[in-house]
Amino acid sequence: MAEHGTDFAVAADLPPGVTSMVGYRSGAAPEPLHRGLPSPRLTLVVARDDGVEAAADAAALPSARPNRLVLGGLHLTASWVRQRPGQSGVQLAVHPLAARSLLGVPAAELDVTAFAGAPVLGRAGERLADQLGETEGWPEAFALLTRHLRRHRRPVAVRPELRHAWYLLERSGGLIQVGDLAAAVGLTSRHLGTLFAREVGRSPKQVGQLVRFARASTALAAQARRGHVDLAVLAAACGYCDQSHLTREFTRFAGSPPTRWLAAEFRNIQDGGLPGDAP
């Protein structure tokens, strides 16, 4: 890795319910602040050091304390993270419908501002953080986390209508209308909305918006790495009405327009990080 960059490692073998597992280690001089973007996945970070300082907004960040277990629900606005030299840990993206099985609670019960994982993961989570700090390489760290999740997995069933609705939302890039979605799974729009609120704490429309935004932010980062950003092309590809629509939605979720976000996060992106890959 570059002297001032960030080292990323991606696990290939994932336990059920986890859609990505990324190890990170910041370089000598990382950008001091990082903006964590909203995503249709839950975020779980297990630190290998003193922990991560995260807050729901920039104003609350100065009072944030290091947290070895960071866990967040489906937030709709960007979070803020202070990055320090040598910071290291593993970040997992967890499917919201797997929360009951992997975390013991539905995603709807996860806080979207405190990011405190210890109250949910308990002593087992604290021991996991201790053990992760003693691992020597990424393969060992990934294996430890995978064993832990498999060992503590609970046999919880999710309603098939909910699973299928989520699948259709992602397959459509978040563009399917709620009425069509409900009809496709054999429920009324109201009933489907109740199931989503009870299980993940968001409506089908909000989840669809998160899916589309995640697709757009990932594509924007890919454009930036190639050295040519075209917001009009990106808007059309991701189902926004036009570039202005993309800019409004991006500002809503990220807290700043796409070009300003790129300027602030450019080094993180060039180092290999995608939105949500590492804190």
PDB file of C-alpha atoms in Angstrom:
ATOM      1  CA  MET A   1       0.000   0.000   0.000  1.00  0.00           C
ATOM      2  CA  ALA A   2       1.012   3.626  -0.307  1.00  0.00           C
ATOM      3  CA  GLU A   3       2.659   5.183   2.743  1.00  0.00           C
ATOM      4  CA  HIS A   4      -0.268   7.483   3.448  1.00  0.00           C
ATOM      5  CA  GLY A   5      -2.982   5.216   2.051  1.00  0.00           C
ATOM      6  CA  THR A   6      -5.250   2.629   3.552  1.00  0.00           C
ATOM      7  CA  ASP A   7      -4.784  -1.114   3.261  1.00  0.00           C
ATOM      8  CA  PHE A   8      -7.946  -3.069   2.431  1.00  0.00           C
ATOM      9  CA  ALA A   9      -8.474  -6.826   2.404  1.00  0.00           C
ATOM     10  CA  VAL A  10     -11.706  -8.527   1.350  1.00  0.00           C
ATOM     11  CA  ALA A  11     -12.869 -11.893   2.656  1.00  0.00           C
ATOM     12  CA  ALA A  12     -13.942 -14.412   0.034  1.00  0.00           C
ATOM     13  CA  ASP A  13     -15.757 -16.954   2.248  1.00  0.00           C
ATOM     14  CA  LEU A  14     -18.697 -15.286   3.994  1.00  0.00           C
ATOM     15  CA  PRO A  15     -21.103 -16.658   6.600  1.00  0.00           C
ATOM     16  CA  PRO A  16     -24.824 -16.612   5.700  1.00  0.00           C
ATOM     17  CA  GLY A  17     -26.360 -13.175   6.066  1.00  0.00           C
ATOM     18  CA  VAL A  18     -23.073 -11.291   5.590  1.00  0.00           C
ATOM     19  CA  THR A  19     -22.662  -9.700   2.166  1.00  0.00           C
ATOM     20  CA  SER A  20     -19.141  -8.337   2.634  1.00  0.00           C
ATOM     21  CA  MET A  21     -16.304  -8.531   5.140  1.00  0.00           C
ATOM     22  CA  VAL A  22     -13.523  -5.981   4.721  1.00  0.00           C
ATOM     23  CA  GLY A  23     -10.359  -5.603   6.766  1.00  0.00           C
ATOM     24  CA  TYR A  24      -8.867  -2.115   6.882  1.00  0.00           C
ATOM     25  CA  ARG A  25      -5.696  -0.529   8.207  1.00  0.00           C
ATOM     26  CA  SER A  26      -5.153   3.202   7.763  1.00  0.00           C
ATOM     27  CA  GLY A  27      -1.796   4.605   6.761  1.00  0.00           C
ATOM     28  CA  ALA A  28       0.386   7.214   8.393  1.00  0.00           C
ATOM     29  CA  ALA A  29      -1.753  10.204   7.435  1.00  0.00           C
ATOM     30  CA  PRO A  30      -5.369   9.327   6.596  1.00  0.00           C
ATOM     31  CA  GLU A  31      -7.975  11.957   5.928  1.00  0.00           C
ATOM     32  CA  PRO A  32      -9.035  13.079   9.433  1.00  0.00           C
ATOM     33  CA  LEU A  33     -12.753  12.668   8.760  1.00  0.00           C
ATOM     34  CA  HIS A  34     -14.698  10.121   6.781  1.00  0.00           C
ATOM     35  CA  ARG A  35     -18.363  10.264   5.877  1.00  0.00           C
ATOM     36  CA  GLY A  36     -20.148   6.924   6.171  1.00  0.00           C
ATOM     37  CA  LEU A  37     -22.867   6.766   3.556  1.00  0.00           C
ATOM     38  CA  PRO A  38     -26.322   5.260   4.060  1.00  0.00           C
ATOM     39  CA  SER A  39     -26.707   1.763   2.668  1.00  0.00           C
ATOM     40  CA  PRO A  40     -29.318  -1.000   2.372  1.00  0.00           C
ATOM     41  CA  ARG A  41     -27.058  -3.059   4.646  1.00  0.00           C
ATOM     42  CA  LEU A  42     -26.393  -2.964   8.377  1.00  0.00           C
ATOM     43  CA  THR A  43     -22.887  -1.993   9.423  1.00  0.00           C
ATOM     44  CA  LEU A  44     -20.921  -3.974  11.989  1.00  0.00           C
ATOM     45  CA  VAL A  45     -17.344  -2.956  12.799  1.00  0.00           C
ATOM     46  CA  VAL A  46     -15.102  -4.938  15.124  1.00  0.00           C
ATOM     47  CA  ALA A  47     -11.953  -2.944  15.853  1.00  0.00           C
ATOM     48  CA  ARG A  48      -8.513  -4.442  16.326  1.00  0.00           C
ATOM     49  CA  ASP A  49      -7.424  -1.411  18.346  1.00  0.00           C
ATOM     50  CA  ASP A  50      -9.005   0.986  20.853  1.00  0.00           C
ATOM     51  CA  GLY A  51     -12.019   1.497  18.605  1.00  0.00           C
ATOM     52  CA  VAL A  52     -13.824   3.759  16.198  1.00  0.00           C
ATOM     53  CA  GLU A  53     -15.060   7.268  16.970  1.00  0.00           C
ATOM     54  CA  ALA A  54     -18.363   7.707  15.133  1.00  0.00           C
ATOM     55  CA  ALA A  55     -21.317  10.073  15.400  1.00  0.00           C
ATOM     56  CA  ALA A  56     -24.554  10.742  13.595  1.00  0.00           C
ATOM     57  CA  ASP A  57     -23.404  14.236  12.607  1.00  0.00           C
ATOM     58  CA  ALA A  58     -20.258  16.366  12.584  1.00  0.00           C
ATOM     59  CA  ALA A  59     -21.385  18.416  15.585  1.00  0.00           C
ATOM     60  CA  ALA A  60     -21.546  15.309  17.798  1.00  0.00           C
ATOM     61  CA  LEU A  61     -18.196  13.867  16.668  1.00  0.00           C
ATOM     62  CA  PRO A  62     -15.953  15.803  19.119  1.00  0.00           C
ATOM     63  CA  SER A  63     -17.697  14.112  22.057  1.00  0.00           C
ATOM     64  CA  ALA A  64     -17.576  10.615  20.514  1.00  0.00           C
ATOM     65  CA  ARG A  65     -15.455   8.044  22.331  1.00  0.00           C
ATOM     66  CA  PRO A  66     -13.611   5.065  20.794  1.00  0.00           C
ATOM     67  CA  ASN A  67     -15.921   2.103  20.355  1.00  0.00           C
ATOM     68  CA  ARG A  68     -14.578  -1.384  19.636  1.00  0.00           C
ATOM     69  CA  LEU A  69     -17.998  -2.680  18.540  1.00  0.00           C
ATOM     70  CA  VAL A  70     -19.815  -0.379  16.134  1.00  0.00           C
ATOM     71  CA  LEU A  71     -23.289  -1.433  15.034  1.00  0.00           C
ATOM     72  CA  GLY A  72     -25.748   0.667  13.077  1.00  0.00           C
ATOM     73  CA  GLY A  73     -29.219   0.197  11.685  1.00  0.00           C
ATOM     74  CA  LEU A  74     -30.516   1.469   8.353  1.00  0.00           C
ATOM     75  CA  HIS A  75     -29.686   5.155   8.673  1.00  0.00           C
ATOM     76  CA  LEU A  76     -30.898   7.646   6.059  1.00  0.00           C
ATOM     77  CA  THR A  77     -28.230  10.316   6.553  1.00  0.00           C
ATOM     78  CA  ALA A  78     -24.450  10.170   6.492  1.00  0.00           C
ATOM     79  CA  SER A  79     -22.549   9.376   9.671  1.00  0.00           C
ATOM     80  CA  TRP A  80     -19.179  10.836  10.589  1.00  0.00           C
ATOM     81  CA  VAL A  81     -16.048   8.946  11.574  1.00  0.00           C
ATOM     82  CA  ARG A  82     -12.729  10.265  12.840  1.00  0.00           C
ATOM     83  CA  GLN A  83      -9.808   8.458  11.190  1.00  0.00           C
ATOM     84  CA  ARG A  84      -6.509   8.051  12.996  1.00  0.00           C
ATOM     85  CA  PRO A  85      -3.119   6.735  11.795  1.00  0.00           C
ATOM     86  CA  GLY A  86      -2.809   2.992  12.146  1.00  0.00           C
ATOM     87  CA  GLN A  87      -6.512   2.436  12.809  1.00  0.00           C
ATOM     88  CA  SER A  88      -7.436  -1.173  12.073  1.00  0.00           C
ATOM     89  CA  GLY A  89     -10.408  -3.492  12.188  1.00  0.00           C
ATOM     90  CA  VAL A  90     -12.930  -5.464  10.172  1.00  0.00           C
ATOM     91  CA  GLN A  91     -16.184  -4.081   8.809  1.00  0.00           C
ATOM     92  CA  LEU A  92     -19.077  -6.334   7.881  1.00  0.00           C
ATOM     93  CA  ALA A  93     -22.126  -5.555   5.784  1.00  0.00           C
ATOM     94  CA  VAL A  94     -25.042  -7.545   7.194  1.00  0.00           C
ATOM     95  CA  HIS A  95     -28.297  -8.109   5.346  1.00  0.00           C
ATOM     96  CA  PRO A  96     -31.090  -6.499   7.414  1.00  0.00           C
ATOM     97  CA  LEU A  97     -33.261  -9.615   7.124  1.00  0.00           C
ATOM     98  CA  ALA A  98     -30.457 -11.615   8.783  1.00  0.00           C
ATOM     99  CA  ALA A  99     -30.337  -9.375  11.862  1.00  0.00           C
ATOM    100  CA  ARG A 100     -32.519 -11.614  14.036  1.00  0.00           C
ATOM    101  CA  SER A 101     -30.406 -14.629  13.153  1.00  0.00           C
ATOM    102  CA  LEU A 102     -26.947 -13.057  13.475  1.00  0.00           C
ATOM    103  CA  LEU A 103     -27.528 -10.336  16.077  1.00  0.00           C
ATOM    104  CA  GLY A 104     -30.500 -11.608  18.058  1.00  0.00           C
ATOM    105  CA  VAL A 105     -32.703  -8.569  17.348  1.00  0.00           C
ATOM    106  CA  PRO A 106     -34.539  -7.286  14.275  1.00  0.00           C
ATOM    107  CA  ALA A 107     -32.861  -4.499  12.336  1.00  0.00           C
ATOM    108  CA  ALA A 108     -35.739  -2.223  13.361  1.00  0.00           C
ATOM    109  CA  GLU A 109     -34.446  -2.269  16.960  1.00  0.00           C
ATOM    110  CA  LEU A 110     -30.914  -1.150  16.091  1.00  0.00           C
ATOM    111  CA  ASP A 111     -30.011   2.435  16.928  1.00  0.00           C
ATOM    112  CA  VAL A 112     -29.137   4.680  13.976  1.00  0.00           C
ATOM    113  CA  THR A 113     -27.331   7.368  15.983  1.00  0.00           C
ATOM    114  CA  ALA A 114     -25.423   5.751  18.882  1.00  0.00           C
ATOM    115  CA  PHE A 115     -23.591   3.005  16.885  1.00  0.00           C
ATOM    116  CA  ALA A 116     -23.116   1.037  20.104  1.00  0.00           C
ATOM    117  CA  GLY A 117     -22.703  -2.672  19.419  1.00  0.00           C
ATOM    118  CA  ALA A 118     -21.821  -3.845  22.929  1.00  0.00           C
ATOM    119  CA  PRO A 119     -25.405  -3.700  24.304  1.00  0.00           C
ATOM    120  CA  VAL A 120     -26.547  -5.959  21.453  1.00  0.00           C
ATOM    121  CA  LEU A 121     -23.565  -8.305  21.159  1.00  0.00           C
ATOM    122  CA  GLY A 122     -22.931  -8.579  24.893  1.00  0.00           C
ATOM    123  CA  ARG A 123     -19.988 -10.337  26.489  1.00  0.00           C
ATOM    124  CA  ALA A 124     -19.515 -12.584  23.482  1.00  0.00           C
ATOM    125  CA  GLY A 125     -18.981  -9.498  21.328  1.00  0.00           C
ATOM    126  CA  GLU A 126     -16.492  -8.016  23.771  1.00  0.00           C
ATOM    127  CA  ARG A 127     -14.529 -11.280  23.819  1.00  0.00           C
ATOM    128  CA  LEU A 128     -14.606 -11.278  20.025  1.00  0.00           C
ATOM    129  CA  ALA A 129     -13.030  -7.799  19.948  1.00  0.00           C
ATOM    130  CA  ASP A 130     -10.343  -8.963  22.400  1.00  0.00           C
ATOM    131  CA  GLN A 131      -9.543 -11.994  20.256  1.00  0.00           C
ATOM    132  CA  LEU A 132      -9.556 -10.002  17.017  1.00  0.00           C
ATOM    133  CA  GLY A 133      -6.927  -7.675  18.444  1.00  0.00           C
ATOM    134  CA  GLU A 134      -4.618 -10.671  18.896  1.00  0.00           C
ATOM    135  CA  THR A 135      -4.905 -11.961  15.322  1.00  0.00           C
ATOM    136  CA  GLU A 136      -1.845 -11.526  13.114  1.00  0.00           C
ATOM    137  CA  GLY A 137      -3.239 -11.373   9.581  1.00  0.00           C
ATOM    138  CA  TRP A 138      -6.449 -10.863   7.654  1.00  0.00           C
ATOM    139  CA  PRO A 139      -7.116 -14.579   6.961  1.00  0.00           C
ATOM    140  CA  GLU A 140      -6.940 -15.308  10.689  1.00  0.00           C
ATOM    141  CA  ALA A 141      -9.137 -12.298  11.499  1.00  0.00           C
ATOM    142  CA  PHE A 142     -11.746 -13.265   8.895  1.00  0.00           C
ATOM    143  CA  ALA A 143     -11.780 -16.882  10.084  1.00  0.00           C
ATOM    144  CA  LEU A 144     -12.313 -15.776  13.682  1.00  0.00           C
ATOM    145  CA  LEU A 145     -15.290 -13.589  12.766  1.00  0.00           C
ATOM    146  CA  THR A 146     -16.822 -16.278  10.563  1.00  0.00           C
ATOM    147  CA  ARG A 147     -16.564 -18.908  13.313  1.00  0.00           C
ATOM    148  CA  HIS A 148     -18.129 -16.520  15.814  1.00  0.00           C
ATOM    149  CA  LEU A 149     -21.097 -15.699  13.581  1.00  0.00           C
ATOM    150  CA  ARG A 150     -21.717 -19.320  12.668  1.00  0.00           C
ATOM    151  CA  ARG A 151     -21.497 -20.408  16.316  1.00  0.00           C
ATOM    152  CA  HIS A 152     -23.955 -17.773  17.528  1.00  0.00           C
ATOM    153  CA  ARG A 153     -26.356 -17.999  14.599  1.00  0.00           C
ATOM    154  CA  ARG A 154     -30.002 -18.484  15.617  1.00  0.00           C
ATOM    155  CA  PRO A 155     -32.528 -20.535  13.597  1.00  0.00           C
ATOM    156  CA  VAL A 156     -34.922 -17.684  12.811  1.00  0.00           C
ATOM    157  CA  ALA A 157     -37.302 -17.740   9.836  1.00  0.00           C
ATOM    158  CA  VAL A 158     -38.155 -14.599   7.870  1.00  0.00           C
ATOM    159  CA  ARG A 159     -41.495 -14.362   6.104  1.00  0.00           C
ATOM    160  CA  PRO A 160     -41.104 -15.380   2.440  1.00  0.00           C
ATOM    161  CA  GLU A 161     -43.076 -12.330   1.267  1.00  0.00           C
ATOM    162  CA  LEU A 162     -40.515 -10.084   2.937  1.00  0.00           C
ATOM    163  CA  ARG A 163     -37.564 -11.961   1.463  1.00  0.00           C
ATOM    164  CA  HIS A 164     -39.046 -11.873  -2.016  1.00  0.00           C
ATOM    165  CA  ALA A 165     -39.931  -8.186  -1.769  1.00  0.00           C
ATOM    166  CA  TRP A 166     -36.352  -7.351  -0.796  1.00  0.00           C
ATOM    167  CA  TYR A 167     -35.058  -9.416  -3.691  1.00  0.00           C
ATOM    168  CA  LEU A 168     -37.307  -7.537  -6.138  1.00  0.00           C
ATOM    169  CA  LEU A 169     -36.229  -4.177  -4.745  1.00  0.00           C
ATOM    170  CA  GLU A 170     -32.572  -5.000  -5.291  1.00  0.00           C
ATOM    171  CA  ARG A 171     -33.128  -6.623  -8.680  1.00  0.00           C
ATOM    172  CA  SER A 172     -34.896  -3.470  -9.879  1.00  0.00           C
ATOM    173  CA  GLY A 173     -32.181  -1.193  -8.525  1.00  0.00           C
ATOM    174  CA  GLY A 174     -34.741   0.263  -6.134  1.00  0.00           C
ATOM    175  CA  LEU A 175     -37.017   1.395  -8.942  1.00  0.00           C
ATOM    176  CA  ILE A 176     -40.031  -0.890  -8.552  1.00  0.00           C
ATOM    177  CA  GLN A 177     -43.144   0.935  -7.335  1.00  0.00           C
ATOM    178  CA  VAL A 178     -44.500  -0.047  -3.913  1.00  0.00           C
ATOM    179  CA  GLY A 179     -47.893  -1.010  -5.328  1.00  0.00           C
ATOM    180  CA  ASP A 180     -46.311  -3.301  -7.906  1.00  0.00           C
ATOM    181  CA  LEU A 181     -44.006  -4.729  -5.244  1.00  0.00           C
ATOM    182  CA  ALA A 182     -46.900  -5.535  -2.923  1.00  0.00           C
ATOM    183  CA  ALA A 183     -48.881  -7.141  -5.729  1.00  0.00           C
ATOM    184  CA  ALA A 184     -45.894  -9.255  -6.734  1.00  0.00           C
ATOM    185  CA  VAL A 185     -45.644 -10.781  -3.246  1.00  0.00           C
ATOM    186  CA  GLY A 186     -49.392 -11.114  -2.727  1.00  0.00           C
ATOM    187  CA  LEU A 187     -49.895  -8.453  -0.053  1.00  0.00           C
ATOM    188  CA  THR A 188     -51.536  -5.062   0.184  1.00  0.00           C
ATOM    189  CA  SER A 189     -49.213  -2.046   0.207  1.00  0.00           C
ATOM    190  CA  ARG A 190     -50.227  -1.326   3.773  1.00  0.00           C
ATOM    191  CA  HIS A 191     -49.505  -4.853   4.986  1.00  0.00           C
ATOM    192  CA  LEU A 192     -46.151  -4.881   3.230  1.00  0.00           C
ATOM    193  CA  GLY A 193     -45.254  -1.550   4.811  1.00  0.00           C
ATOM    194  CA  THR A 194     -46.128  -2.919   8.252  1.00  0.00           C
ATOM    195  CA  LEU A 195     -43.856  -5.935   7.739  1.00  0.00           C
ATOM    196  CA  PHE A 196     -40.958  -3.728   6.625  1.00  0.00           C
ATOM    197  CA  ALA A 197     -41.402  -1.316   9.536  1.00  0.00           C
ATOM    198  CA  ARG A 198     -41.544  -4.169  12.046  1.00  0.00           C
ATOM    199  CA  GLU A 199     -38.507  -6.014  10.659  1.00  0.00           C
ATOM    200  CA  VAL A 200     -36.120  -3.337   9.367  1.00  0.00           C
ATOM    201  CA  GLY A 201     -37.511  -0.050  10.650  1.00  0.00           C
ATOM    202  CA  ARG A 202     -37.955   1.441   7.174  1.00  0.00           C
ATOM    203  CA  SER A 203     -40.666   1.481   4.549  1.00  0.00           C
ATOM    204  CA  PRO A 204     -40.330  -0.344   1.208  1.00  0.00           C
ATOM    205  CA  LYS A 205     -39.999   3.063  -0.483  1.00  0.00           C
ATOM    206  CA  GLN A 206     -37.124   4.077   1.796  1.00  0.00           C
ATOM    207  CA  VAL A 207     -35.350   0.772   1.239  1.00  0.00           C
ATOM    208  CA  GLY A 208     -35.731   1.249  -2.516  1.00  0.00           C
ATOM    209  CA  GLN A 209     -34.219   4.718  -2.228  1.00  0.00           C
ATOM    210  CA  LEU A 210     -31.281   3.304  -0.270  1.00  0.00           C
ATOM    211  CA  VAL A 211     -30.745   0.617  -2.912  1.00  0.00           C
ATOM    212  CA  ARG A 212     -30.689   3.213  -5.697  1.00  0.00           C
ATOM    213  CA  PHE A 213     -28.424   5.577  -3.760  1.00  0.00           C
ATOM    214  CA  ALA A 214     -25.955   2.795  -2.938  1.00  0.00           C
ATOM    215  CA  ARG A 215     -25.825   1.853  -6.606  1.00  0.00           C
ATOM    216  CA  ALA A 216     -25.230   5.480  -7.604  1.00  0.00           C
ATOM    217  CA  SER A 217     -22.546   6.184  -4.973  1.00  0.00           C
ATOM    218  CA  THR A 218     -20.650   3.009  -5.859  1.00  0.00           C
ATOM    219  CA  ALA A 219     -20.800   3.865  -9.571  1.00  0.00           C
ATOM    220  CA  LEU A 220     -19.651   7.414  -8.821  1.00  0.00           C
ATOM    221  CA  ALA A 221     -16.619   6.114  -6.936  1.00  0.00           C
ATOM    222  CA  ALA A 222     -15.822   3.805  -9.866  1.00  0.00           C
ATOM    223  CA  GLN A 223     -16.010   6.749 -12.290  1.00  0.00           C
ATOM    224  CA  ALA A 224     -13.660   8.751 -10.068  1.00  0.00           C
ATOM    225  CA  ARG A 225     -11.084   5.945 -10.075  1.00  0.00           C
ATOM    226  CA  ARG A 226     -11.176   5.900 -13.873  1.00  0.00           C
ATOM    227  CA  GLY A 227     -10.622   9.654 -13.899  1.00  0.00           C
ATOM    228  CA  HIS A 228     -13.816  10.657 -15.720  1.00  0.00           C
ATOM    229  CA  VAL A 229     -17.009  11.613 -13.870  1.00  0.00           C
ATOM    230  CA  ASP A 230     -20.210  12.061 -15.865  1.00  0.00           C
ATOM    231  CA  LEU A 231     -23.175  12.737 -13.596  1.00  0.00           C
ATOM    232  CA  ALA A 232     -25.695  12.838 -16.452  1.00  0.00           C
ATOM    233  CA  VAL A 233     -24.724   9.336 -17.571  1.00  0.00           C
ATOM    234  CA  LEU A 234     -24.722   8.142 -13.962  1.00  0.00           C
ATOM    235  CA  ALA A 235     -28.206   9.575 -13.334  1.00  0.00           C
ATOM    236  CA  ALA A 236     -29.635   7.815 -16.378  1.00  0.00           C
ATOM    237  CA  ALA A 237     -27.985   4.502 -15.509  1.00  0.00           C
ATOM    238  CA  CYS A 238     -29.309   4.534 -11.942  1.00  0.00           C
ATOM    239  CA  GLY A 239     -32.890   5.534 -12.772  1.00  0.00           C
ATOM    240  CA  TYR A 240     -32.924   9.177 -11.727  1.00  0.00           C
ATOM    241  CA  CYS A 241     -34.978  11.592 -13.821  1.00  0.00           C
ATOM    242  CA  ASP A 242     -31.956  13.739 -14.632  1.00  0.00           C
ATOM    243  CA  GLN A 243     -28.712  15.032 -13.176  1.00  0.00           C
ATOM    244  CA  SER A 244     -30.534  17.499 -10.920  1.00  0.00           C
ATOM    245  CA  HIS A 245     -32.600  14.678  -9.438  1.00  0.00           C
ATOM    246  CA  LEU A 246     -29.439  12.690  -8.751  1.00  0.00           C
ATOM    247  CA  THR A 247     -27.813  15.707  -7.086  1.00  0.00           C
ATOM    248  CA  ARG A 248     -30.829  16.323  -4.842  1.00  0.00           C
ATOM    249  CA  GLU A 249     -31.039  12.698  -3.726  1.00  0.00           C
ATOM    250  CA  PHE A 250     -27.282  12.454  -3.228  1.00  0.00           C
ATOM    251  CA  THR A 251     -27.300  15.594  -1.098  1.00  0.00           C
ATOM    252  CA  ARG A 252     -30.203  14.210   0.915  1.00  0.00           C
ATOM    253  CA  PHE A 253     -28.387  10.988   1.800  1.00  0.00           C
ATOM    254  CA  ALA A 254     -24.721  12.052   1.785  1.00  0.00           C
ATOM    255  CA  GLY A 255     -25.137  15.569   3.149  1.00  0.00           C
ATOM    256  CA  SER A 256     -23.376  17.184   0.189  1.00  0.00           C
ATOM    257  CA  PRO A 257     -23.604  17.173  -3.636  1.00  0.00           C
ATOM    258  CA  PRO A 258     -21.724  14.451  -5.548  1.00  0.00           C
ATOM    259  CA  THR A 259     -18.807  16.673  -6.611  1.00  0.00           C
ATOM    260  CA  ARG A 260     -18.238  17.982  -3.084  1.00  0.00           C
ATOM    261  CA  TRP A 261     -18.409  14.464  -1.670  1.00  0.00           C
ATOM    262  CA  LEU A 262     -15.833  13.317  -4.219  1.00  0.00           C
ATOM    263  CA  ALA A 263     -13.483  16.152  -3.258  1.00  0.00           C
ATOM    264  CA  ALA A 264     -13.724  15.223   0.432  1.00  0.00           C
ATOM    265  CA  GLU A 265     -13.405  11.453  -0.054  1.00  0.00           C
ATOM    266  CA  PHE A 266     -11.145  11.308  -3.106  1.00  0.00           C
ATOM    267  CA  ARG A 267      -8.114   9.872  -1.314  1.00  0.00           C
ATOM    268  CA  ASN A 268     -10.213   7.195   0.411  1.00  0.00           C
ATOM    269  CA  ILE A 269     -11.664   6.274  -2.994  1.00  0.00           C
ATOM    270  CA  GLN A 270      -8.284   6.202  -4.720  1.00  0.00           C
ATOM    271  CA  ASP A 271      -6.895   4.002  -1.930  1.00  0.00           C
ATOM    272  CA  GLY A 272      -9.454   1.372  -2.892  1.00  0.00           C
ATOM    273  CA  GLY A 273     -12.364   2.069  -0.599  1.00  0.00           C
ATOM    274  CA  LEU A 274     -15.923   2.087  -1.853  1.00  0.00           C
ATOM    275  CA  PRO A 275     -18.774   3.789  -0.035  1.00  0.00           C
ATOM    276  CA  GLY A 276     -19.327   1.817   3.140  1.00  0.00           C
ATOM    277  CA  ASP A 277     -16.246  -0.408   2.702  1.00  0.00           C
ATOM    278  CA  ALA A 278     -14.416   0.857   5.769  1.00  0.00           C
ATOM    279  CA  PRO A 279     -14.951   3.464   8.429  1.00  0.00           C
TER     280      PRO A 279
END
